[in-house]
Amino acid sequence: MLRRSLARGCALVVLGMAGVLAANSRPAVHGWQQTAEFDLLIKNGRVIDPANGVDAVMDVAVVGTKIARVAANIDPAQARRTVDATGFHVVPGLIDIHAHVFFGTEKDAYLSNADTAVQPDTHSFRSGQTTLVDAGGAGWRNFLQFKEQVIDRARTRVLSFINIVGAGMKGGPVEQNLADMDARLTAMRIRQYPGVIVGIKVAHYGGPEWDPVKRAVAAGQETGVPVMVDFGNHTPPLSLEALLLEHLRPGDILTHTYANVAGRTPIVDDSGKVRPFVWAARKRGIIFDVGHGGGSFLYRQAVPALQQGFAPDVISTDLHTGSMNAGMKDILNVMSKLLNLGMSLPDVIKANTSKAAAVIKRPDLGQLSAGTEADIAVLSLRRGTFGFIDSGGGKLEGNQKLECELTIKAGQVVWDLNGIAKSVWTESPAPGREP
Ligand SMILES: [Zn+2]
């Protein structure tokens, strides 16, 4: 018995040596590739991973759907496929906490099962986004339809701020119906989908009551999720100061931070100063979100605010067919605006990764830790002369612009602008045979 075991042991050692020899002499042989430790290696990019305090040239290795390792100088011989990210920025897949993706065919339904909303995969990956949070498209009544129609079918991770209005964001009188704003039923729906419904949205109500905010906060209190408020349009106007200092809780979110719309006090006053109560709100933990949209980002607000150090906590798009074809365009365009207004690149990345994840209480997202889902964006920062349009139609000239080279969702390449993850066509497998 002993002899046979030893003999078998020797045979294994010899096979092992053969494997090492093959690896050293012919790194491309098929048999060796099957023993590679990593499926994908992104090499030599500047990794910005705020959750882990990383900002350095490093390599990111992926196995299957997960991040396997982030370290300097990982040997490409250990990987089946290597992407050279020299000169690029390698960041966690971006999170957009304010998008409108409840796409559908209902007539006159605004952003709830309607065609003003955007099918998520048509927009997300090309902008480095792997997670989109729909901001109020669905309410408790039609959340299941949203889930079946969009969330379950998209490759993008789609989450939801559920509307306090049961029917969702259908516009017009539907959103003015106080009788359809039910904290208890909203909370019930949130408890059914923890981690997918990550918050509650209040928007567009024009009456003089605080009820929509109060009911959303009550549902948020019951379920431990934040409330996002799109404030304004109240007749007579309601106080932004009271909203931020009395009604909302720390961790709740004001979206459209740099807007100046009818019925809402802008955060910067007529003399160009950020209002003291806005600073006080930040101090007590209110989250300030960009929510650019078609009408909610003005340089006349953003420029003085940024000059006084009032940068946003979170950068989001308010994506819909109107904003994407106007000044907003996409998340990278909005992030580029903030860069050109003086935010640092690490701060801009943080606002769309670890901070966004913390705000929606999904700390498993927005980071590049080993063992987490491999959602990665590889961005280039272009230098030149660029123009950035705000929602008033004004232009800001800037010299930096972010562009998405490569997006990886759960370990799969889902966007590759210049083919950096591909081999030259003469060396690639015959048509139809590429894995
Ligand atoms: Zn919106």
PDB file of N, CA and C and ligand atoms in Angstrom, residues 98 100 201 256 318, ligand 1:
ATOM      1  N   HIS A  98     -30.301  58.434  -9.250  1.00  0.00           N
ATOM      2  CA  HIS A  98     -31.519  59.114  -9.726  1.00  0.00           C
ATOM      3  C   HIS A  98     -31.612  58.963 -11.242  1.00  0.00           C
ATOM      4  N   HIS A 100     -34.436  57.299 -14.523  1.00  0.00           N
ATOM      5  CA  HIS A 100     -35.828  56.918 -14.802  1.00  0.00           C
ATOM      6  C   HIS A 100     -35.833  55.829 -15.862  1.00  0.00           C
ATOM      7  N   LYS A 201     -39.470  57.880  -2.792  1.00  0.00           N
ATOM      8  CA  LYS A 201     -39.383  59.147  -3.525  1.00  0.00           C
ATOM      9  C   LYS A 201     -40.629  59.992  -3.291  1.00  0.00           C
ATOM     10  N   HIS A 256     -31.861  67.460  -7.063  1.00  0.00           N
ATOM     11  CA  HIS A 256     -31.909  68.741  -7.781  1.00  0.00           C
ATOM     12  C   HIS A 256     -31.276  69.867  -6.956  1.00  0.00           C
ATOM     13  N   ASP A 318     -30.748  62.040 -13.244  1.00  0.00           N
ATOM     14  CA  ASP A 318     -32.178  62.246 -13.546  1.00  0.00           C
ATOM     15  C   ASP A 318     -32.398  61.913 -15.025  1.00  0.00           C
TER      16      ASP A 318
HETATM   17 ZN    ZN B   1     -36.321  62.541 -11.625  1.00  0.00          ZN
END
